[in-house]
Tab-separated table of C-alpha atoms in Angstrom:
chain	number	residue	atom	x	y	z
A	1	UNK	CA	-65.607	7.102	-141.534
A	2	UNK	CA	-68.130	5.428	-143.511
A	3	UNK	CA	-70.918	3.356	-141.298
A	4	UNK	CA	-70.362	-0.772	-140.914
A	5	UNK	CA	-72.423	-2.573	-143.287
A	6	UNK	CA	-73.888	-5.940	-141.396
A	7	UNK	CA	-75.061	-8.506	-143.901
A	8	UNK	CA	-77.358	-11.339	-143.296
A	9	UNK	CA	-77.333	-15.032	-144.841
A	10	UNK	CA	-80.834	-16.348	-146.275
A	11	UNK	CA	-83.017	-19.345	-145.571
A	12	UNK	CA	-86.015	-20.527	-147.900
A	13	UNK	CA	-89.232	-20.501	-146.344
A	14	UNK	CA	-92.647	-21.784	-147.312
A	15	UNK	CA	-93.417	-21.005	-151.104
A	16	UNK	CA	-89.781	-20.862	-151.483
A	17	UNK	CA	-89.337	-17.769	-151.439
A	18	UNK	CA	-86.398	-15.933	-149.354
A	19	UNK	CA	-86.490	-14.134	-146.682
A	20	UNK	CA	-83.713	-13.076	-144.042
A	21	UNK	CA	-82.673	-15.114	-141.060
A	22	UNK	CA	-81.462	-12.508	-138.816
A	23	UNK	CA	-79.298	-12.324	-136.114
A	24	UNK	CA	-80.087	-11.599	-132.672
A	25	UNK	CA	-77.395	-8.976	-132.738
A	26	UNK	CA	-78.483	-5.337	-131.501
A	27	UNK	CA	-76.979	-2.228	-130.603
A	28	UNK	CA	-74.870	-2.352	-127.304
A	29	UNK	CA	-76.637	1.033	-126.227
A	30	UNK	CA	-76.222	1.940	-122.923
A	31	UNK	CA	-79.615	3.410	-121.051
A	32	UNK	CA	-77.762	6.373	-120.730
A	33	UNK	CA	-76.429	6.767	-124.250
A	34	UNK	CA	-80.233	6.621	-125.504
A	35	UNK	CA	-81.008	9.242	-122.989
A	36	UNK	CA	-78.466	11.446	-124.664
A	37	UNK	CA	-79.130	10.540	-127.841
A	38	UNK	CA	-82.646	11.175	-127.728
A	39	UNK	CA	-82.010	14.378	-126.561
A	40	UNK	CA	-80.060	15.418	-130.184
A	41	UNK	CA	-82.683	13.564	-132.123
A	42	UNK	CA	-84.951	16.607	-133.331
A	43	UNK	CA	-86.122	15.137	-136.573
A	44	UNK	CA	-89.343	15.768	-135.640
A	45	UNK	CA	-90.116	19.541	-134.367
A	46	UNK	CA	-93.217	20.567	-133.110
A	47	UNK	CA	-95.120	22.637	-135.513
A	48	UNK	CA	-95.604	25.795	-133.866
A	49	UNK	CA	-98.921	27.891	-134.491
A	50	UNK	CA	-99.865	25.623	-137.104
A	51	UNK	CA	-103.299	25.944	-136.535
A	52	UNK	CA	-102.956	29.759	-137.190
A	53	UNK	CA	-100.735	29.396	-140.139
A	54	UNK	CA	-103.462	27.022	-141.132
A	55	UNK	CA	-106.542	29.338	-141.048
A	56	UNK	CA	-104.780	31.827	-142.938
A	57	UNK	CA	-104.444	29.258	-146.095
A	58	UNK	CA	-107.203	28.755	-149.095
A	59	UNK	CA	-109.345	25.576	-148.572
A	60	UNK	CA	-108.195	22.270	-150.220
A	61	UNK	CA	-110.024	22.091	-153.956
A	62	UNK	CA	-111.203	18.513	-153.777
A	63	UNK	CA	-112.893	19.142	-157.323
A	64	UNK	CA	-109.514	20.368	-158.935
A	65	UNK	CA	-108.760	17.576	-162.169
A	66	UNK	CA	-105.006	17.317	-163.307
A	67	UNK	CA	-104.076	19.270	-165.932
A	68	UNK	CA	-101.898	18.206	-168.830
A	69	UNK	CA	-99.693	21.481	-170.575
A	70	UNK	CA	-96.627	21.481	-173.102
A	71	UNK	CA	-93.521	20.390	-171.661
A	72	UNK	CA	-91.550	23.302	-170.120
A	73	UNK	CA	-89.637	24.494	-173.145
A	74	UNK	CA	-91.344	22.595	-176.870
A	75	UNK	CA	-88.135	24.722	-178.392
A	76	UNK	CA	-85.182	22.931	-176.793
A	77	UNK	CA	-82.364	21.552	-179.499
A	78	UNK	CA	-79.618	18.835	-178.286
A	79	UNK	CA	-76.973	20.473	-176.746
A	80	UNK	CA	-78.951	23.509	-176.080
A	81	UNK	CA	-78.382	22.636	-171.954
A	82	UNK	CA	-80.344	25.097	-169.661
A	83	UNK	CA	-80.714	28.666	-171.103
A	84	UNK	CA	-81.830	29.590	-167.251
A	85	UNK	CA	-78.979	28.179	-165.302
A	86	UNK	CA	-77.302	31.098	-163.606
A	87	UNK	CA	-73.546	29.657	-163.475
A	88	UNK	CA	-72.715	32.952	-161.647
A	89	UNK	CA	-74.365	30.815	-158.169
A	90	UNK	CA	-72.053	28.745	-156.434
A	91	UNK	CA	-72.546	25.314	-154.614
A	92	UNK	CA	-72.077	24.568	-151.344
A	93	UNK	CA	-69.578	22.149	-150.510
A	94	UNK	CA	-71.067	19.952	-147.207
A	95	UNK	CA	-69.233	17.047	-145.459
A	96	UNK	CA	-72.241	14.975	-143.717
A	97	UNK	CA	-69.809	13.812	-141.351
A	98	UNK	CA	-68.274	16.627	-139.984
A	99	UNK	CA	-67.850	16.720	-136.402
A	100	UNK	CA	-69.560	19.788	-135.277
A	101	UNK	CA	-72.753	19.023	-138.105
A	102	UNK	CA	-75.446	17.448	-136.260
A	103	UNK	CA	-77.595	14.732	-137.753
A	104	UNK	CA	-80.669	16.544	-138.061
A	105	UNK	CA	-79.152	18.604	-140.345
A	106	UNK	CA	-78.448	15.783	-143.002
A	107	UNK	CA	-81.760	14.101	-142.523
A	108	UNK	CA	-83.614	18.091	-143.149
A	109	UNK	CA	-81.383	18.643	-146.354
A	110	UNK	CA	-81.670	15.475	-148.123
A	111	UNK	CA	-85.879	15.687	-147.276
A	112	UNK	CA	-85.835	18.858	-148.790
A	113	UNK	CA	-83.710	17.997	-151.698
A	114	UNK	CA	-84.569	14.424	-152.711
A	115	UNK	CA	-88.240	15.816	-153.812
A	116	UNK	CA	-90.761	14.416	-153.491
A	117	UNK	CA	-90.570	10.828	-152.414
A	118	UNK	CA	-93.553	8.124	-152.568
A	119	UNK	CA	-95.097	7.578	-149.204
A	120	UNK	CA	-94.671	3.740	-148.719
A	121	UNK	CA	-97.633	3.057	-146.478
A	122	UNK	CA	-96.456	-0.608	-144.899
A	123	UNK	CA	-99.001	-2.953	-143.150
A	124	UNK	CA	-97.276	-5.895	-140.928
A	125	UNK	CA	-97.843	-7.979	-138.036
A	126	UNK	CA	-95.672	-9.181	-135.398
A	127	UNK	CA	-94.264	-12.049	-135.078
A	128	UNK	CA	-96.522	-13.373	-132.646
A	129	UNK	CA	-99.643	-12.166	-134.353
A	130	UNK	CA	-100.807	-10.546	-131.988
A	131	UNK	CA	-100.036	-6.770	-132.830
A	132	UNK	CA	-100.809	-5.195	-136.372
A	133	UNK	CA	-98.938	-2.717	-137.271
A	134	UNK	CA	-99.943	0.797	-139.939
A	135	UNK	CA	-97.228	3.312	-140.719
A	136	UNK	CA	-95.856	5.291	-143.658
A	137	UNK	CA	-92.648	5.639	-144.619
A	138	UNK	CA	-90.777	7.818	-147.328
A	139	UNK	CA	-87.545	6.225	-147.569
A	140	UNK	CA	-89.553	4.051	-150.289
A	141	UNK	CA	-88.571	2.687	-153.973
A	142	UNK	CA	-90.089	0.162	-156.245
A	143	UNK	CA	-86.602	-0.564	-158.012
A	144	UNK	CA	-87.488	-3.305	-160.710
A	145	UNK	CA	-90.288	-4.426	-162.592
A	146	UNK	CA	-89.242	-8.150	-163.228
A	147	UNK	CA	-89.135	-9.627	-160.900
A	148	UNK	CA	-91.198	-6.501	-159.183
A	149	UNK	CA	-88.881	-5.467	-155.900
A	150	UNK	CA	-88.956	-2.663	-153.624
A	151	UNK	CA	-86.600	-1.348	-150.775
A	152	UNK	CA	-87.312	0.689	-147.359
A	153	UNK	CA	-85.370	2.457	-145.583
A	154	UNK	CA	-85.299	2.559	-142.040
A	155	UNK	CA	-83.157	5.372	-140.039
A	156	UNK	CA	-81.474	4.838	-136.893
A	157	UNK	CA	-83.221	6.297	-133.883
A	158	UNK	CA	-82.803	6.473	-130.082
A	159	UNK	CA	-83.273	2.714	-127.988
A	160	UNK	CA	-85.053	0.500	-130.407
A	161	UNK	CA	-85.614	0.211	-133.776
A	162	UNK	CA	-89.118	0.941	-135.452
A	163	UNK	CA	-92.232	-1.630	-135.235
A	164	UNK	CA	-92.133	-2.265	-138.613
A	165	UNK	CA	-88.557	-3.049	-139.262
A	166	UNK	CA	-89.309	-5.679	-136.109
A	167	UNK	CA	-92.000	-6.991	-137.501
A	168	UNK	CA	-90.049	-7.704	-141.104
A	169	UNK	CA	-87.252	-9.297	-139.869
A	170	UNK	CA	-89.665	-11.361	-137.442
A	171	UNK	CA	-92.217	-12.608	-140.212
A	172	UNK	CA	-90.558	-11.455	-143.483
A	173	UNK	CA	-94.009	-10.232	-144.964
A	174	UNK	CA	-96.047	-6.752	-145.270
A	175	UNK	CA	-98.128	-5.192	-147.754
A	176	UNK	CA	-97.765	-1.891	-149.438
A	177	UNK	CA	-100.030	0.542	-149.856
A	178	UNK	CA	-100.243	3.740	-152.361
A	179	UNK	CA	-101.388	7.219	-150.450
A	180	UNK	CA	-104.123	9.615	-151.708
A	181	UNK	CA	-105.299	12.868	-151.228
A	182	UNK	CA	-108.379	11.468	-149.791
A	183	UNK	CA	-106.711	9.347	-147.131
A	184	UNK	CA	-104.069	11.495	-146.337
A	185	UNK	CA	-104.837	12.483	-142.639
A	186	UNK	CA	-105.464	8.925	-141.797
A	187	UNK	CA	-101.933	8.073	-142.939
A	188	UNK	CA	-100.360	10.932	-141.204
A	189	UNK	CA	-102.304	9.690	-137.957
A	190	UNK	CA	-100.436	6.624	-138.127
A	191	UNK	CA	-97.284	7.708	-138.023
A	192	UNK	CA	-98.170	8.662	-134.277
A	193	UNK	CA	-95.648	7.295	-131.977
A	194	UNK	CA	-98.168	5.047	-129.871
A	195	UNK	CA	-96.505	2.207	-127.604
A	196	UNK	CA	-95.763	-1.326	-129.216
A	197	UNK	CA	-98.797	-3.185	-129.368
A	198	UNK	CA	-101.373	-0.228	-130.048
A	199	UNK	CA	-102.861	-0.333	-133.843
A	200	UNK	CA	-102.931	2.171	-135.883
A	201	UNK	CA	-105.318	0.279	-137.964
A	202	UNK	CA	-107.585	2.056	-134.709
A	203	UNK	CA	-105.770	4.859	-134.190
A	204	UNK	CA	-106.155	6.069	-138.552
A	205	UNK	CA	-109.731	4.586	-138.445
A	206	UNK	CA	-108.707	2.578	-142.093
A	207	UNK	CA	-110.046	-0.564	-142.939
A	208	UNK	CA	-108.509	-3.667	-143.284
A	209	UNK	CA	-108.945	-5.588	-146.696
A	210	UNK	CA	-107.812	-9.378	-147.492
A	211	UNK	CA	-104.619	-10.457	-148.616
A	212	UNK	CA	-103.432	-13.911	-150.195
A	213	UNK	CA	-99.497	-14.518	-150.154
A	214	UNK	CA	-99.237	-12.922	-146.808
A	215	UNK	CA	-100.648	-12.568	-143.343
A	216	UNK	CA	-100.886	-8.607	-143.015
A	217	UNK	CA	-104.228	-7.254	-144.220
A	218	UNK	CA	-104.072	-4.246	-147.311
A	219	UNK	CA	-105.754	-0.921	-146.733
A	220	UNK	CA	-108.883	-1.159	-147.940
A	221	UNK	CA	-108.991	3.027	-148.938
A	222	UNK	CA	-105.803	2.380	-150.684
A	223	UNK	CA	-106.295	2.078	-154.324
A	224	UNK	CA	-103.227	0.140	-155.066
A	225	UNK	CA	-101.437	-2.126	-152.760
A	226	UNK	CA	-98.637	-4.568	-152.882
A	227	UNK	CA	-98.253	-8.081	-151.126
A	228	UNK	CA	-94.703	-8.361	-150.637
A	229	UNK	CA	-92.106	-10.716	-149.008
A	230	UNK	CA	-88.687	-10.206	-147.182
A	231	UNK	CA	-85.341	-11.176	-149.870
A	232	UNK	CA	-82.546	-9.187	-147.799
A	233	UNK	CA	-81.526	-7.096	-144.896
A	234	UNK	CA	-78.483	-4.987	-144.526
A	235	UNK	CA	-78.208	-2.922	-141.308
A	236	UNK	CA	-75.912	0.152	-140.842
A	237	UNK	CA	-74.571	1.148	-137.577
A	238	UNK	CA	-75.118	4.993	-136.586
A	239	UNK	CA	-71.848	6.821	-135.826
A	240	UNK	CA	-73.933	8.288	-133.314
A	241	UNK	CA	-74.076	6.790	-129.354
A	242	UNK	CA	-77.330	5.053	-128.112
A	243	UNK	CA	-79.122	4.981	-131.919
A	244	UNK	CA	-80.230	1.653	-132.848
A	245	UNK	CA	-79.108	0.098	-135.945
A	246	UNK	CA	-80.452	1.708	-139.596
A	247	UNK	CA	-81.609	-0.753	-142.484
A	248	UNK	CA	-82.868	-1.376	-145.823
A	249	UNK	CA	-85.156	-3.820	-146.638
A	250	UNK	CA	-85.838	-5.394	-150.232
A	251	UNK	CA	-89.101	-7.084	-150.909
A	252	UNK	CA	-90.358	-8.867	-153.852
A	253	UNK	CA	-94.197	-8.749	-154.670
A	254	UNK	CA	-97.084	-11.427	-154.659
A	255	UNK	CA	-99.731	-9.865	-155.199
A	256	UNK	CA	-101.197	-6.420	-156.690
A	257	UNK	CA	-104.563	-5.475	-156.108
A	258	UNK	CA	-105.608	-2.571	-157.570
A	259	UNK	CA	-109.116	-0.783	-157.480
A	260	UNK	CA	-111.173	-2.066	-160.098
A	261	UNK	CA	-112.311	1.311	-161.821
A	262	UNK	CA	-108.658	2.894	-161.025
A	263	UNK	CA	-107.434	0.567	-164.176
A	264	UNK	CA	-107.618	-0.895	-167.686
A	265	UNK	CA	-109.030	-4.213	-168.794
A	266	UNK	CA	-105.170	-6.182	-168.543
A	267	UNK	CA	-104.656	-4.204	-165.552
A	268	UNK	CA	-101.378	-2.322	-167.379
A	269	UNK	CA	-102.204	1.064	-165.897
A	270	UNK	CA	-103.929	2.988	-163.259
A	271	UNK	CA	-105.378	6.174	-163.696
A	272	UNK	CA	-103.860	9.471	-162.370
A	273	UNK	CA	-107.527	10.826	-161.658
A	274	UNK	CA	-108.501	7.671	-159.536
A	275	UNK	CA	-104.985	7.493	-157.733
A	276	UNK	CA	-104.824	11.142	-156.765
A	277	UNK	CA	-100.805	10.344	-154.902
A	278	UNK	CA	-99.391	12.051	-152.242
A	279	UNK	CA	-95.888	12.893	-152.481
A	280	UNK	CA	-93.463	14.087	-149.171
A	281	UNK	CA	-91.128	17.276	-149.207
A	282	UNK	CA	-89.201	18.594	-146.714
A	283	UNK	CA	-90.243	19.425	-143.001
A	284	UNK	CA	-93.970	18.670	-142.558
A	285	UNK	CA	-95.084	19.891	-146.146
A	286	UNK	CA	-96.433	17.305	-148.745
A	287	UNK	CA	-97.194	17.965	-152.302
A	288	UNK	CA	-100.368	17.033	-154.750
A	289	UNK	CA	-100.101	16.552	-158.579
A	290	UNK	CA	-102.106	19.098	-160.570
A	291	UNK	CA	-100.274	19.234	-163.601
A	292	UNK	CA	-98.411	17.099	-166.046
A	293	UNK	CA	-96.398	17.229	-168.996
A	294	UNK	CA	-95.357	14.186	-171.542
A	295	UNK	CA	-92.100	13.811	-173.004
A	296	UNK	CA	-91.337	10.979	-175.276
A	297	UNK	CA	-88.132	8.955	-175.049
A	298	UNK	CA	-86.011	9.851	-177.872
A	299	UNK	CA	-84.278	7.192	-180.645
A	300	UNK	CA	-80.938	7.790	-181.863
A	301	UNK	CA	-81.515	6.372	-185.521
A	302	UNK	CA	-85.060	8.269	-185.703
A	303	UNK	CA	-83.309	11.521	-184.488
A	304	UNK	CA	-79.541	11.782	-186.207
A	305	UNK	CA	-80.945	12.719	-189.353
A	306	UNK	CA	-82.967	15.162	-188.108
A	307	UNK	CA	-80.310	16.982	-186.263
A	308	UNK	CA	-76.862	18.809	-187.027
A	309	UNK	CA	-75.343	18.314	-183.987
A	310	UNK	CA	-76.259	14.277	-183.565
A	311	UNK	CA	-74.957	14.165	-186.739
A	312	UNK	CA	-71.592	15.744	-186.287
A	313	UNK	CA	-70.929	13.629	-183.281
A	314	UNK	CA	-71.947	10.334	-184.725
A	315	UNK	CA	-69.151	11.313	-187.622
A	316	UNK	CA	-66.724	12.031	-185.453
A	317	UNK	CA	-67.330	9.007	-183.507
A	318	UNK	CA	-67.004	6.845	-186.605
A	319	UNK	CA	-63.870	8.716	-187.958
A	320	UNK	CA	-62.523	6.544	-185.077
A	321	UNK	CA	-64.273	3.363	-185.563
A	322	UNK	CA	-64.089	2.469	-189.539
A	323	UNK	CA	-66.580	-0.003	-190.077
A	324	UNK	CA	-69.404	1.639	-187.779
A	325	UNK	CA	-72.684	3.008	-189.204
A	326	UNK	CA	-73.091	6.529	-187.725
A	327	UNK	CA	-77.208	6.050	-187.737
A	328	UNK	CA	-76.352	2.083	-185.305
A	329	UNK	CA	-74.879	4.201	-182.412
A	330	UNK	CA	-77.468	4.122	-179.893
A	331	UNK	CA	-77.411	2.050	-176.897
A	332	UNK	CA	-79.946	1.203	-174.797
A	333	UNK	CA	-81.114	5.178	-173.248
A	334	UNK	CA	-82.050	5.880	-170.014
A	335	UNK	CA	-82.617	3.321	-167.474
């Protein structure tokens, strides 16, 4: 059975902009239905002889610059598909919610297989200012461009729910940060689990930079970060005993600051060099961007001429539509 879907009304705040008044409601967990279900939540494992695995491994090439190479096959025609596809491999058919699945399982396929994901490094504060709050998160997406909005995703866990989904429904503001290679153990440090209350601002040893739209500082290290306010909340009950409610969180941007020699003079683009991002894969492995390829976004009218089988299937389209032109039949491409 699918999860509940809770949805929250809206209020306008100062600036009028909206942000979520949210319910008191919270999981009716039971102390000892946490205590079980912490004991079946293994998303995290410990990482066992890392530190041999690790000495084992070439050093980290700080001075490595991002190279740019043909796209992976320069001689692919429309409807050529994949020539490398092996059809003779068959899928795997998975129900998520099968009874004798566990959770864990779900959460380590679709971290493996949704690759990679933007870290969204969130900065908040509590709602009674007194506790600042540092922690990445991968369940991250900017998702429009005007007006600029973003979502996070935050997973059920065992007892309560994460400081900085607290924090967002308490004050409806944070800041987003981009990740680098340079700052990468910092950010990993803050994803410790230290009690509410204790900063990982201290903990990460990052610096806090000035913000203007909202009350959380921006990481000073980061090169590009995001002031952002609370729009909606929905929350998801867990089909699992003693989790606290999952949600998703849209935000729509302030403010952008971005490092002044990371970018052009009307601020349009950032440069891959200066950014250096981090991406997350499965397990504990993240991923680094040495090489890039450019492929241009195709136009219908520039390439039916150009090509038999666009042709033939802009004529057979407008053997069934009379008064079409063949060449007028694009819409609007990819989104």
């Amino acid at each position: 059975m699918a999860p509940t879907i809770f949805r929250f009304s809206r209020q306008l705040i100062r600036r009028r902009l909206p942000v979520v008044k949210i319910s008191k409601m919270r999981s009716m967990a039971t102390a000892a239905s946490v205590k079980e279900a912490e004991s079946r939540y293994k998303i995290i494992d410990k990482a066992v002889d890392f530190e041999k695995a690790q000495a084992t491994r070439p050093e980290f090439d700080h001075s490595r610059t991002i190279e740019v190479t043909k796209h992976p096959n320069p001689e692919w025609t429309y409807g050529q598909g994949v020539e490398t596809h092996d059809a003779s491999i068959q899928h795997r058919e998975i129900d998520p919610y099968a009874s004798n699945r566990p959770m864990v399982n779900n959460y380590r396929l679709l971290v493996a297989g949704i690759a990679p994901r933007p870290v969204g490094f969130v900065s908040t504060i509590s709602g009674d200012g007194k506790s600042k709050n540092l922690s990445p998160f991968s369940y991250f997406q900017v998702i429009d461009h005007d007006p600029p909005m973003f979502i996070i995703g935050f997973s059920s866990r065992p007892g309560r729910e994460k400081d900085t989904y607290r924090n967002l429904k308490d004050t409806g503001e944070c800041v987003i940060n981009s990740v680098s290679e340079n700052m990468i153990e910092a950010v990993n440090a803050s994803s410790i689990d230290a009690p509410y209350g204790v900063s990982e601002w201290d903990v990460s040893g990052l610096h806090e930079a000035g913000t203007t739209t909202v009350k959380p500082s921006r990481v000073q290290e980061s090169v590009f970060s995001i002031e952002a306010k609370v729009v909606d909340i929905k929350e998801f009950a867990s089909p699992s005993e003693g989790m606290s409610l999952a949600g998703l969180v849209l935000l729509k941007a302030t403010r952008f600051w971005v490092r002044e020699d990371a970018t052009n003079s009307d601020a349009s683009h950032i440069d891959l060099e200066k950014l250096r991002p981090v991406g997350q894969l499965g397990g504990i492995s993240y991923s680094r961007i040495v090489s890039t390829f450019e492929l241009p976004r195709r136009r219908w009218e520039d390439e039916y001429p150009k090509s038999e089988l666009l042709a033939s299937l802009a004529s057979r389209k407008s053997n069934n539509s009379v008064d079409e032109d063949p060449t007028k039949l694009s819409g609007q491409g990819a989104g």
